[in-house]
Tab-separated table of C-alpha atoms and ligand atoms in Angstrom:
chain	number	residue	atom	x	y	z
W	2	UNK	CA	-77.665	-27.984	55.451
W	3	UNK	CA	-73.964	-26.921	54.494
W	4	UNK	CA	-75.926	-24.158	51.719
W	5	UNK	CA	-78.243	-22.864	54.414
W	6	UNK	CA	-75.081	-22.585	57.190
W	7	UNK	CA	-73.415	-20.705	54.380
W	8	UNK	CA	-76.385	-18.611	53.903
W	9	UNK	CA	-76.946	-17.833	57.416
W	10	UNK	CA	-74.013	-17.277	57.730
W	11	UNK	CA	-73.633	-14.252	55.545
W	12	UNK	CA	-71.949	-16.201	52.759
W	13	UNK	CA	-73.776	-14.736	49.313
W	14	UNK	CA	-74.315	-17.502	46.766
W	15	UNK	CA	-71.843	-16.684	43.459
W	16	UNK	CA	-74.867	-17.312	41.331
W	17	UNK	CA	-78.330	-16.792	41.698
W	18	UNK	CA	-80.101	-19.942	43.575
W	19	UNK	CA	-83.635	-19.717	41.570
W	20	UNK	CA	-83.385	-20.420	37.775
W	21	UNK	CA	-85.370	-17.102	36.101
W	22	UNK	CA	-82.284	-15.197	38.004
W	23	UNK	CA	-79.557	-17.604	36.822
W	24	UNK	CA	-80.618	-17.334	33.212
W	25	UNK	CA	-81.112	-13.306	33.496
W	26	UNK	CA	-77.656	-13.157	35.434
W	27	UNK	CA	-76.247	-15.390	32.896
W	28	UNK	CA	-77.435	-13.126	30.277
W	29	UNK	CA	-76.036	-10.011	31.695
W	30	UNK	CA	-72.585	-11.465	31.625
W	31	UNK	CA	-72.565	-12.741	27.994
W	32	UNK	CA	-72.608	-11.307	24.623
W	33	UNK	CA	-76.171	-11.587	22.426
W	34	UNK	CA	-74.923	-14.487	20.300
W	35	UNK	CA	-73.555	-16.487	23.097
W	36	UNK	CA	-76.708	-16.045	25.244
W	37	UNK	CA	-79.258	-16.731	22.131
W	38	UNK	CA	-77.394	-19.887	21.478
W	39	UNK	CA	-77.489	-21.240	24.903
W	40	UNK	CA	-80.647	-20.100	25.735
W	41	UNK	CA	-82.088	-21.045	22.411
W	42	UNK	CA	-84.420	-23.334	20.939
W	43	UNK	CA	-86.176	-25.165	18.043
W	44	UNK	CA	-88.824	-22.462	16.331
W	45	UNK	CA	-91.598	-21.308	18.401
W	46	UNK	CA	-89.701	-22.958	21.538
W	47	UNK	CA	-92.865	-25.417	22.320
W	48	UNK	CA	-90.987	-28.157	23.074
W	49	UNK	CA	-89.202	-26.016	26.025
W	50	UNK	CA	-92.384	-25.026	27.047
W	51	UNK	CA	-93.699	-28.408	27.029
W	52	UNK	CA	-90.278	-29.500	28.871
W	53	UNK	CA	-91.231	-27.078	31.643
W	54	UNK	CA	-95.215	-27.961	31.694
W	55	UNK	CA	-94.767	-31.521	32.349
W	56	UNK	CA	-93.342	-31.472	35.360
W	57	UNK	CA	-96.169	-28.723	36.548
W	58	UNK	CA	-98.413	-31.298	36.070
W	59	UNK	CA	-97.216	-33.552	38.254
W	60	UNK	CA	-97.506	-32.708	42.062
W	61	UNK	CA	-95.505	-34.323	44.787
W	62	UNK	CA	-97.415	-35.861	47.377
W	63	UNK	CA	-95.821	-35.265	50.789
W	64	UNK	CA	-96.048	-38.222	53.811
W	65	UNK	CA	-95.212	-37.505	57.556
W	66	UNK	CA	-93.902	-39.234	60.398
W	67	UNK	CA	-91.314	-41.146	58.714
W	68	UNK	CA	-88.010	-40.649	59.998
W	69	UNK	CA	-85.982	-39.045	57.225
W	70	UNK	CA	-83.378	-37.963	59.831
W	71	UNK	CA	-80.768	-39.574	57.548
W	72	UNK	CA	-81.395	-39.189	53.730
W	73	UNK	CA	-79.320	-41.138	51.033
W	74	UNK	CA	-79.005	-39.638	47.650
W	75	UNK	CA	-76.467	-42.327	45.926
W	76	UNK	CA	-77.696	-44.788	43.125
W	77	UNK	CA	-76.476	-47.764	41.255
W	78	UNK	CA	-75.393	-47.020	37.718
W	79	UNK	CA	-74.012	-48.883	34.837
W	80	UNK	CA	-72.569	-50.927	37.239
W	81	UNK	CA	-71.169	-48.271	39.630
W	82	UNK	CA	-72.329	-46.823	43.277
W	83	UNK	CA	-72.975	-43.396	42.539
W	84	UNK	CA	-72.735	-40.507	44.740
W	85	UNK	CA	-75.662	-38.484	43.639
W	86	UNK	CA	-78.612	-39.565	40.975
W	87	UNK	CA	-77.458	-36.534	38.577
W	88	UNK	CA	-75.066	-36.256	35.365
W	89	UNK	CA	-74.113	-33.312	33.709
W	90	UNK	CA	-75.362	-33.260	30.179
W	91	UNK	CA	-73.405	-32.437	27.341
W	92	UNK	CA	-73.074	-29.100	26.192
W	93	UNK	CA	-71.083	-28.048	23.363
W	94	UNK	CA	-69.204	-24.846	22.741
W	95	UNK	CA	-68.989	-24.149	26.111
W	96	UNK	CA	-66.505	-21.878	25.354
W	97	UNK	CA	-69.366	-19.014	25.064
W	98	UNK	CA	-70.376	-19.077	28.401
W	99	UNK	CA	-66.300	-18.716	30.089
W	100	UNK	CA	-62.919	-18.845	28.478
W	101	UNK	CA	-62.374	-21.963	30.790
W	102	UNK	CA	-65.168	-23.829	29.259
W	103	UNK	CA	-65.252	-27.495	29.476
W	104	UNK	CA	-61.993	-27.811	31.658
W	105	UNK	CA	-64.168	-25.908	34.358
W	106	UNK	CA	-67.028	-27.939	34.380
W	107	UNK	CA	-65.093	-30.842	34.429
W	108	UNK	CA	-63.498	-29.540	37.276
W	109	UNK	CA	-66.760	-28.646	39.286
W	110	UNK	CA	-67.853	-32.250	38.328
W	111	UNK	CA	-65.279	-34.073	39.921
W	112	UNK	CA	-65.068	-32.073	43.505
W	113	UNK	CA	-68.981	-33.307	43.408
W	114	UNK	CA	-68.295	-36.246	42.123
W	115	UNK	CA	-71.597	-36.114	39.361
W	116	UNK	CA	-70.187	-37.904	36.149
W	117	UNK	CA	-69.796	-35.477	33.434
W	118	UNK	CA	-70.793	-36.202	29.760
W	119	UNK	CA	-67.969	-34.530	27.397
W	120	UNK	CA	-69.267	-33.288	24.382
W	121	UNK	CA	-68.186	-33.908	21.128
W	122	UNK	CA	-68.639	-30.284	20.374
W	123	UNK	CA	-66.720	-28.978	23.268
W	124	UNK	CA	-64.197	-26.523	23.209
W	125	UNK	CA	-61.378	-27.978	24.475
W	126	UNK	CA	-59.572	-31.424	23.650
W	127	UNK	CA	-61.134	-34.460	25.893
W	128	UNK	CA	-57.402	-35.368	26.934
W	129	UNK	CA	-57.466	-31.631	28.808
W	130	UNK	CA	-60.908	-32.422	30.457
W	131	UNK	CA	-60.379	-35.632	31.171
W	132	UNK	CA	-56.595	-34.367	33.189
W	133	UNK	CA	-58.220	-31.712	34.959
W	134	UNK	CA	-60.933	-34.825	36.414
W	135	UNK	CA	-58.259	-37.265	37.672
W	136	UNK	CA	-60.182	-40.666	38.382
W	137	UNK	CA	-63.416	-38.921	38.794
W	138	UNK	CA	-66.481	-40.503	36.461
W	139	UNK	CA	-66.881	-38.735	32.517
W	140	UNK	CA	-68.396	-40.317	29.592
W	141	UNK	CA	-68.156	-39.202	26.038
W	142	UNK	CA	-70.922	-38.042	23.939
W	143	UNK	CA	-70.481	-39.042	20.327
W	144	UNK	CA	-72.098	-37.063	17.221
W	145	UNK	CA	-71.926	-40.175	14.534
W	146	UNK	CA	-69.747	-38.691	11.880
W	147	UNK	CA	-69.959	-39.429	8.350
W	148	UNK	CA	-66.467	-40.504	8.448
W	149	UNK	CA	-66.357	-44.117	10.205
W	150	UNK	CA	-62.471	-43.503	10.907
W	151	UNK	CA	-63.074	-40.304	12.727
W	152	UNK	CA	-65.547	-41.992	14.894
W	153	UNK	CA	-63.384	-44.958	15.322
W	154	UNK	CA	-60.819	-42.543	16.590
W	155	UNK	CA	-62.838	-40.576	18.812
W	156	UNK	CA	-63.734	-43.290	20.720
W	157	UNK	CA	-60.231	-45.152	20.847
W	158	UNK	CA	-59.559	-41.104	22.320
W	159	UNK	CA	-62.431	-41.555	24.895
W	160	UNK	CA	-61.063	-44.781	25.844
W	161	UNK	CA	-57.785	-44.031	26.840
W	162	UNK	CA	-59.346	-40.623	28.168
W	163	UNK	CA	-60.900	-42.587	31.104
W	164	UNK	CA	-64.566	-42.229	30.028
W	165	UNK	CA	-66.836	-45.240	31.395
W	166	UNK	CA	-69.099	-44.920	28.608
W	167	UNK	CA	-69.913	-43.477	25.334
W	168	UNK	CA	-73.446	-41.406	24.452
W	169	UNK	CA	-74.337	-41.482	21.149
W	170	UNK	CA	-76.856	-38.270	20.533
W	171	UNK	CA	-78.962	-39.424	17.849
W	172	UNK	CA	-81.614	-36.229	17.653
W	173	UNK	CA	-78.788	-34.169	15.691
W	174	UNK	CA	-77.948	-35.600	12.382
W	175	UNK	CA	-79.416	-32.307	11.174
W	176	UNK	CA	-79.196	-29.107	13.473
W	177	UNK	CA	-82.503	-27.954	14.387
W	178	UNK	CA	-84.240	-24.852	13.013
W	179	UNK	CA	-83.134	-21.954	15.672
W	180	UNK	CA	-84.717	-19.157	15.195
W	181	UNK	CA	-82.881	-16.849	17.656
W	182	UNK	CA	-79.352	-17.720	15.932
W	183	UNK	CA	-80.704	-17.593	12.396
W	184	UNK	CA	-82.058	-13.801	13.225
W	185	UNK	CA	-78.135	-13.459	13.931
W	186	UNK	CA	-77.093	-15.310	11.698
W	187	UNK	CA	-74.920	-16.850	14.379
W	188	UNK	CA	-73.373	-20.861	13.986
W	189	UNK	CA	-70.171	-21.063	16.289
W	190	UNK	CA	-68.808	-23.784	14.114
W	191	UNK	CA	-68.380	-21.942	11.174
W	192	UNK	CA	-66.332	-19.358	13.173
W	193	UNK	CA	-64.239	-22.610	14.223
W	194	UNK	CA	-65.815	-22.804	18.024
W	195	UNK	CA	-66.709	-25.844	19.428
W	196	UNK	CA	-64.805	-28.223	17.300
W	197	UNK	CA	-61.772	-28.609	19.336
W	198	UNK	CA	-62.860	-32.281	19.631
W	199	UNK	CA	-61.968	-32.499	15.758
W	200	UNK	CA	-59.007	-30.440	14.809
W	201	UNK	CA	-57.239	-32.503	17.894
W	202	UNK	CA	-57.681	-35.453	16.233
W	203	UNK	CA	-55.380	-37.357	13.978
W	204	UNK	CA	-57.726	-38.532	11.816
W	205	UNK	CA	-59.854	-35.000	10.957
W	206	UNK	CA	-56.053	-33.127	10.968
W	207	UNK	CA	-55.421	-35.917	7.746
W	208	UNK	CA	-58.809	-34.581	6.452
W	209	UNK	CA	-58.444	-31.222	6.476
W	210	UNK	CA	-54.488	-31.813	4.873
W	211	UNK	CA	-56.102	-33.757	1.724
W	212	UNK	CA	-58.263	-31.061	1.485
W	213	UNK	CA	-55.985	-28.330	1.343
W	214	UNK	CA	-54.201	-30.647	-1.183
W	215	UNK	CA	-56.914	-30.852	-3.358
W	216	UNK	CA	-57.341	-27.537	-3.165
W	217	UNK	CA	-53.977	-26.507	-3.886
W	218	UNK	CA	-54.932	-28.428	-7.031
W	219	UNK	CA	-51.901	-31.261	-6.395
W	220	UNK	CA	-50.881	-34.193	-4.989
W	221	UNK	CA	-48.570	-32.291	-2.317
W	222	UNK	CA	-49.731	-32.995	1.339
W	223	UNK	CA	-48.982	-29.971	3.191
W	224	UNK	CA	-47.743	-29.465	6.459
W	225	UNK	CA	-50.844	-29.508	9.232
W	226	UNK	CA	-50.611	-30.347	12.543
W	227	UNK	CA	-53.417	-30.441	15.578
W	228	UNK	CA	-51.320	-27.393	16.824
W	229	UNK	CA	-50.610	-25.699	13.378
W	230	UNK	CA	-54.492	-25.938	12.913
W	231	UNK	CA	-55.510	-24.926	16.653
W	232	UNK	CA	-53.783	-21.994	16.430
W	233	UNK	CA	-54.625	-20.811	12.897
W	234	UNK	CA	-58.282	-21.291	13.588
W	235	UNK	CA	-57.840	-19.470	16.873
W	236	UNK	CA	-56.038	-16.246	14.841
W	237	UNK	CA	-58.681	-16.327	12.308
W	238	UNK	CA	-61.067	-15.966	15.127
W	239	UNK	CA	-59.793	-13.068	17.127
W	240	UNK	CA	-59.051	-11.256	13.857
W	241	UNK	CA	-56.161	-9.816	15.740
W	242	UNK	CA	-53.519	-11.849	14.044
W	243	UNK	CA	-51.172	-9.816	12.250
W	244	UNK	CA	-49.472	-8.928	15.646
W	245	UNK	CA	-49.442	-11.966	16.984
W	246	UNK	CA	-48.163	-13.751	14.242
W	247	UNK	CA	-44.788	-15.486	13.617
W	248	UNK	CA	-42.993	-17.949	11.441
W	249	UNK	CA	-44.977	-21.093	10.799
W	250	UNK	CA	-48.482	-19.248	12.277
W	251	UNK	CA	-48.061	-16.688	9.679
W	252	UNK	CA	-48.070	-19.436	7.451
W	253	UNK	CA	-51.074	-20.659	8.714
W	254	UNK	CA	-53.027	-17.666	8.816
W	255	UNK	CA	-52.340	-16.793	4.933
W	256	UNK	CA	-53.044	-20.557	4.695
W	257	UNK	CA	-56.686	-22.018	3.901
W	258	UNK	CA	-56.591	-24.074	6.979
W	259	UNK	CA	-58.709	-22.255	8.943
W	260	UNK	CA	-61.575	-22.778	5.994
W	261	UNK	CA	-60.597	-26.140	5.700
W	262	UNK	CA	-61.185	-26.895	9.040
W	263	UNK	CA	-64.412	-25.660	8.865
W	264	UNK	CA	-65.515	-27.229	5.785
W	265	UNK	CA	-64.124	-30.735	6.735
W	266	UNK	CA	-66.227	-30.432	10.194
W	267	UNK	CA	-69.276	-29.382	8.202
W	268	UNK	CA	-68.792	-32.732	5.525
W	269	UNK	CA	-68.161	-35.098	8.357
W	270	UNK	CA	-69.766	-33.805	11.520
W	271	UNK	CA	-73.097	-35.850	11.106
W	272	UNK	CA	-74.600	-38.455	9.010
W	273	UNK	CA	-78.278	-38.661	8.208
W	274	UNK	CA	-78.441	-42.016	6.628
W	275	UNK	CA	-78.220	-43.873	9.637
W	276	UNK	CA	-80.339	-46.671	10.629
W	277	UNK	CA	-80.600	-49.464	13.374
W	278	UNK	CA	-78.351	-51.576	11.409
W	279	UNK	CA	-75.609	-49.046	11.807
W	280	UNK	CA	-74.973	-49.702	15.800
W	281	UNK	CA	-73.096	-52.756	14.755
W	282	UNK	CA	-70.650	-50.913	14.060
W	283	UNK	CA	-70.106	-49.067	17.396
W	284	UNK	CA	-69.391	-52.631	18.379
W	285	UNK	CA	-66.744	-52.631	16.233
W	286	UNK	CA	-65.112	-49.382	17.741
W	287	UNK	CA	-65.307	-49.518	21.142
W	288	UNK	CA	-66.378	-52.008	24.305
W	289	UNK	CA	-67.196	-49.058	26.592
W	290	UNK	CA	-70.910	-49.382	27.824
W	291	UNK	CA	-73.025	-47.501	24.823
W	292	UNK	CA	-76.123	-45.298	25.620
W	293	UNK	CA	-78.362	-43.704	23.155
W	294	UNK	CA	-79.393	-39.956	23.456
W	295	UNK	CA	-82.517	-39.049	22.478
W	296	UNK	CA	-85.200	-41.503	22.403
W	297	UNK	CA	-88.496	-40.432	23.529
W	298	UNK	CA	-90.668	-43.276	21.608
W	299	UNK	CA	-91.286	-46.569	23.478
W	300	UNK	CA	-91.006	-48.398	19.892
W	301	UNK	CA	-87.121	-46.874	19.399
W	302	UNK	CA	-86.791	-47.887	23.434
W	303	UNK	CA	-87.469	-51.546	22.738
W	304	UNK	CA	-84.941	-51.411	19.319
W	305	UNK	CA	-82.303	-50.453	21.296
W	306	UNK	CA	-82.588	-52.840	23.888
W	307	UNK	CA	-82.626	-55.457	21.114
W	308	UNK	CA	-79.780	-53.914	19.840
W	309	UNK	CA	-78.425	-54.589	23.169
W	310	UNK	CA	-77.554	-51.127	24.212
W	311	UNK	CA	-76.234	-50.606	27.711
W	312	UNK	CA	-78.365	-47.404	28.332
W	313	UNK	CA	-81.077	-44.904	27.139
W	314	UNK	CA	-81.386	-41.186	27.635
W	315	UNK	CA	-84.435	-39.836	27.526
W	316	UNK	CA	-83.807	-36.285	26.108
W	317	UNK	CA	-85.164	-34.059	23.096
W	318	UNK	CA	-82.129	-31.799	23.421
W	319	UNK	CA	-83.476	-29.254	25.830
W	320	UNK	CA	-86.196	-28.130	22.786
W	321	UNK	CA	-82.838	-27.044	20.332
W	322	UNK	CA	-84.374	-29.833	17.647
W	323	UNK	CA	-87.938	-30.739	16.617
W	324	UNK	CA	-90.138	-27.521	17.802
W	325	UNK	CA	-93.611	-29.085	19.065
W	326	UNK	CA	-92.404	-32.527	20.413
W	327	UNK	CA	-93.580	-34.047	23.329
W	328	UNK	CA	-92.095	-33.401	26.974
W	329	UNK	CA	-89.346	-35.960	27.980
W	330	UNK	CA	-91.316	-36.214	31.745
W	331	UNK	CA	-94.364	-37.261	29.646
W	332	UNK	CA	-91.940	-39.659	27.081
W	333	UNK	CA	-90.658	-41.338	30.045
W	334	UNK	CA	-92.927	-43.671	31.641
W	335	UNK	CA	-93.712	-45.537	28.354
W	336	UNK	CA	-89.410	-45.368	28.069
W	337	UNK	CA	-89.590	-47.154	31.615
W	338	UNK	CA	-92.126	-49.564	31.468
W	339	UNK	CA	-90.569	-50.903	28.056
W	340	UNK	CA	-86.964	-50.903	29.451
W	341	UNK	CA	-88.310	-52.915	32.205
W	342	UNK	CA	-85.062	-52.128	34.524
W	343	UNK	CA	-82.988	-54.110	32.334
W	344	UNK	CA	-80.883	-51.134	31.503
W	345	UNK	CA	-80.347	-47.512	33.448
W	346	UNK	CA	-83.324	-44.824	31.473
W	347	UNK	CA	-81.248	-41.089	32.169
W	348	UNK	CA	-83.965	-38.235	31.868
W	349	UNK	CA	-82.783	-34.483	30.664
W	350	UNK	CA	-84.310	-31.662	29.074
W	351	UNK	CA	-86.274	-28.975	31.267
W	352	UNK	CA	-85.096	-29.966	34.781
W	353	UNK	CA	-84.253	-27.113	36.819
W	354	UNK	CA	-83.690	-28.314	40.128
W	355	UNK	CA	-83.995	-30.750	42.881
W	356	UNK	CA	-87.968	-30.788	43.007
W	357	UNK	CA	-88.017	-31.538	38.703
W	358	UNK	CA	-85.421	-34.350	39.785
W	359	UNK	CA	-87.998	-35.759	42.496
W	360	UNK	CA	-90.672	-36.208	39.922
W	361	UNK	CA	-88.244	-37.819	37.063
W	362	UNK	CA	-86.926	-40.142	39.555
W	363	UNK	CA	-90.106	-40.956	41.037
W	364	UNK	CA	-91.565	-41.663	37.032
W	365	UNK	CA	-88.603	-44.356	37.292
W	366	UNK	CA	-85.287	-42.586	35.759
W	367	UNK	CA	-82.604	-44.118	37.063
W	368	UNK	CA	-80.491	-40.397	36.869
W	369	UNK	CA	-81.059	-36.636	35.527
W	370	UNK	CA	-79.152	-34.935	33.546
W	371	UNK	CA	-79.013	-31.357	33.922
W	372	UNK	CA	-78.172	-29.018	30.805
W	373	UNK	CA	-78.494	-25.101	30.835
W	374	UNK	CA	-78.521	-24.358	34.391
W	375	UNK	CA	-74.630	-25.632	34.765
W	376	UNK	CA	-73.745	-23.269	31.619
W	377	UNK	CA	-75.810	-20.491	33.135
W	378	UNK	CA	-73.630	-21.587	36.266
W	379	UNK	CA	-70.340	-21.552	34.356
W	380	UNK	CA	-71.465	-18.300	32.456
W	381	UNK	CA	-71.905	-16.391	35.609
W	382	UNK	CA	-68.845	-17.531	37.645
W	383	UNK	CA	-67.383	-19.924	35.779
W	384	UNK	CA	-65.959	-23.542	37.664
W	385	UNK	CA	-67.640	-22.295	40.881
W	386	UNK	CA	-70.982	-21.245	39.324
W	387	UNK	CA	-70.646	-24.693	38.116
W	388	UNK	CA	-69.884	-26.186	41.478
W	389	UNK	CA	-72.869	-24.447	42.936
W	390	UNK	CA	-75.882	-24.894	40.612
W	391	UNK	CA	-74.895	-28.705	40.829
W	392	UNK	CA	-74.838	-28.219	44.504
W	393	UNK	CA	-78.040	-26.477	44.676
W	394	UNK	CA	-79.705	-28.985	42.978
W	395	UNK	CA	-78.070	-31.640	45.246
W	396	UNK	CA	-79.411	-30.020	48.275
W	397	UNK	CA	-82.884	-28.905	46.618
W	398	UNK	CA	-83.044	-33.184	45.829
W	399	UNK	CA	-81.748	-33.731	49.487
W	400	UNK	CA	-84.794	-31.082	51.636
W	401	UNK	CA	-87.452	-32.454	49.445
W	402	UNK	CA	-87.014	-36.140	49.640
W	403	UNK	CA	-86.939	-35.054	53.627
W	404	UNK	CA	-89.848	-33.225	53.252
W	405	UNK	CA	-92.064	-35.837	51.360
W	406	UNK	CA	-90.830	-38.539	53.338
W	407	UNK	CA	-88.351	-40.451	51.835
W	408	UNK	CA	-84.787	-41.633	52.956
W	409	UNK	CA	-83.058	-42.932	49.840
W	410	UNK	CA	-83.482	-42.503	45.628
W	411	UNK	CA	-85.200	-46.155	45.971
W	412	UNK	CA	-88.049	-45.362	48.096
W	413	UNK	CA	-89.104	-42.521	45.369
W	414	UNK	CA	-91.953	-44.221	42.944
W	415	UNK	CA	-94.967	-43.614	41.490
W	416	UNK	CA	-96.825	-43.417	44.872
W	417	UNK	CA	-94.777	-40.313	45.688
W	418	UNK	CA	-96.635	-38.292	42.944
W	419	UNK	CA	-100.096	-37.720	41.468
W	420	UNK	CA	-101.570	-35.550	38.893
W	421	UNK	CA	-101.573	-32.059	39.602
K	529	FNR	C1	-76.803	-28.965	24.231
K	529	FNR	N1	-77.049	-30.324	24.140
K	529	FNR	C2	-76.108	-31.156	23.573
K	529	FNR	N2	-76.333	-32.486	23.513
K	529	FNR	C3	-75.394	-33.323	22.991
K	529	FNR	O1	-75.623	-34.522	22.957
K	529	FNR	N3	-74.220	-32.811	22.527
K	529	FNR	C4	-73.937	-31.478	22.550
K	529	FNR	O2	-72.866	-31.059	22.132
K	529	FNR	C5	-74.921	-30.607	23.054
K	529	FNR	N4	-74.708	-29.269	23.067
K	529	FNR	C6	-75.619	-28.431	23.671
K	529	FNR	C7	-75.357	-27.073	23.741
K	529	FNR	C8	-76.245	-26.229	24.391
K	529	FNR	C9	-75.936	-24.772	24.475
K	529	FNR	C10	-77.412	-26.768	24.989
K	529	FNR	C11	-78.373	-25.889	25.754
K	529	FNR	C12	-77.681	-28.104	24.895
K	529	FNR	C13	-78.229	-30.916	24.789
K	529	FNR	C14	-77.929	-31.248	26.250
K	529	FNR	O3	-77.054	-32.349	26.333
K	529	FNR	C15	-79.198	-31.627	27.035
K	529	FNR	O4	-79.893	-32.645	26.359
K	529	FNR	C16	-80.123	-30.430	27.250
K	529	FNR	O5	-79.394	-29.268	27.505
K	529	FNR	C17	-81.044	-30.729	28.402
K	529	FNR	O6	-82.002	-29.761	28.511
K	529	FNR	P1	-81.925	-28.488	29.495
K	529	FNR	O7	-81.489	-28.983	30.848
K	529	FNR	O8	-80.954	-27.548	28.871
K	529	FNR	O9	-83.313	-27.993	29.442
């Protein structure tokens, strides 16, 4: 009711409420390369497609006469009440969308109080996110790295970051074929975007100095720091340097660091090899709750629950990976009926707003996690385009349970839908 008083009111929205405006507002305000990787996915783009059709094929099946006067949106989850049934999903290199990137959607998260998974490809430093939230809920997303110490690390980082729980992506040992960043020839990492996560970290800075070393062709460890590195990568990127340059950043820019960086994230930033038997190890690294990101097979969703994972997401990366795999709506009920309730099942990829919610909570996801439409959000007006495509869905969520008869997130099932 607050977004219709503020429409009524005369209040415009600062971003489009429907999502075919969002993403064309969205990419009016950004560059081609930004928008195409954003936007983007695997090949042909079935799988988004697919995303989309699945919940079309499901039609919500209104009751009357039920008192919905007073309408309950909080859940239980991984141990916490919850204030809404959504998470933000993790989206890397947010820094393409708004200059404020991550810090702004972490920002937007916590005045809604939606818990906010931080990327491991974000743009800014998890310490700065994880400030700029005080006490409010954030988990941390984990890319498995090659390098056991630099995962080790990242999580020890998380931990004292204040994230409840860590969400290891496991659809991305390998990026996916893109077709709309190949055709410009356009991979943010190698332009040293979206790695912030690394060259802040004690562990990748020793990388990168042993490979300078080598480089230099002897033993002598030169001088790199997390700063020394930040701000050689970020000259190298605005190509402006020469002005802005001074003592030890001029050493840095005639320095290989800014390559180095780049070619240590592409050696360690993923590791193909891995196998069930590898989870032990998280073990090892952290005690934070562990979900996997992901899984869309009911076979992998019964492995991880032997494996004793705390949580499964229920994702195929917003179509950015395998081009022609199925829907996550259609993945989850054989996800759900395996997990059994024993752990929370989190459902992203193709949900763009409050009705798409409806049906993946009423298939049995415990939460949704919403991807593009919050970058769209932050693209268009940045913390408080954030704040209101989180909102929108909130209080899309809110008028349909009321309209279909239902009072709280619980009394949602399988009776609330049928085939379209
Ligand atoms: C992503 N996604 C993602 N996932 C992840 O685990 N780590 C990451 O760094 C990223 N980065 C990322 C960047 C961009 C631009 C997009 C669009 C997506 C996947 C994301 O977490 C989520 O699974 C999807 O975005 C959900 O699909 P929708 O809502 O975008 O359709």
């Amino acid at each position: 009711s607050e977004v219709y008083r503020a429409g009524v009111s005369g209040t415009k929205p600062a971003v489009p409420v429907g999502f075919d405006a969002l993403e064309r507002a969205a990419r009016t305000a950004l560059s081609a390369e930004a928008f195409a990787y954003l936007a983007g996915g695997a090949g042909s783009e079935a799988t988004m497609a697919a995303n989309r059709a699945a919940f079309a094929r499901w039609g919500i099946w209104p009751r009357v006469l039920r008192d919905v006067g007073r309408r309950e949106l909080s859940i239980e989850l991984l141990g916490r009440r919850r204030a809404t049934p959504f998470v933000l999903s993790p989206i890397g290199v947010a820094e393409l969308a708004h200059a404020e990137a991550d810090v702004a959607v972490g920002r937007a998260a916590a005045e809604l109080d939606v818990p906010f998974v931080l990327s491991n490809q974000a743009s800014q430093p998890m310490e700065e996110v994880a400030a700029a939230m005080g006490d409010r809920a954030r988990w941390f997303q984990l890319y498995w790295s090659a390098s056991d110490e630099l995962n080790a690390s990242f999580l020890r980082r998380a931990e004292a970051s204040g994230c409840e729980a860590v969400v290891v992506t496991l659809d991305t040992h390998l990026l996916g074929w893109r077709t709309r960043d190949l055709d410009l020839a356009f991979l943010p990492f190698t332009r040293g975007q979206g790695i912030a996560q690394y060259t802040s970290d004690p562990v990748f800075v020793d990388l990168v100095r042993e490979r300078v070393a080598r480089g230099a062709g002897g033993g002598a460890r030169p001088r790199v720091t997390p700063t020394l590195l930040a701000s050689a990568l970020k000259i190298a990127r605005s190509g402006s340097g020469t002005r802005l340059v001074e003592g030890g950043l001029r050493d840095a820019l005639r320095s290989p660091l800014p390559r180095a960086a780049v070619e240590t994230f592409l050696d360690v930033f993923s590791d193909p090899t891995l196998t069930w038997e590898s989870l032990a190890k998280l073990r090892e690294w952290t005690m934070l709750p562990v979900l996997l990101k992901g899984i869309v097979h009911p076979d992998d969703a019964s492995r991880a629950l032997d494996h004793g994972v705390d949580g499964i997401v229920v994702s195929n990366h917003g179509g950015r990976q395998v081009d022609g795999s199925v829907a996550t709506l259609d993945a989850l009920p054989g996800v759900v009926e395996r997990v059994a309730g024993r752990v929370p099942v989190v459902l992203d990829s193709g949900v763009r707003g409050g009705a798409d919610a409806f049906r993946a909570l009423a298939l049995g996801a415990t939460a949704v996690g919403i991807g593009r439409p919050y970058a769209y959000g932050l693209a268009v007006a940045g913390s408080d385009g954030v704040r209101e495509v989180v909102r929108n869905h909130l209080a899309e969520l809110d008028v349909t349970m009321a309209l279909a008869g239902h009072r709280s997130i619980a009394q949602i099932g399988r009776d609330s839908l049928r085939p379209a």
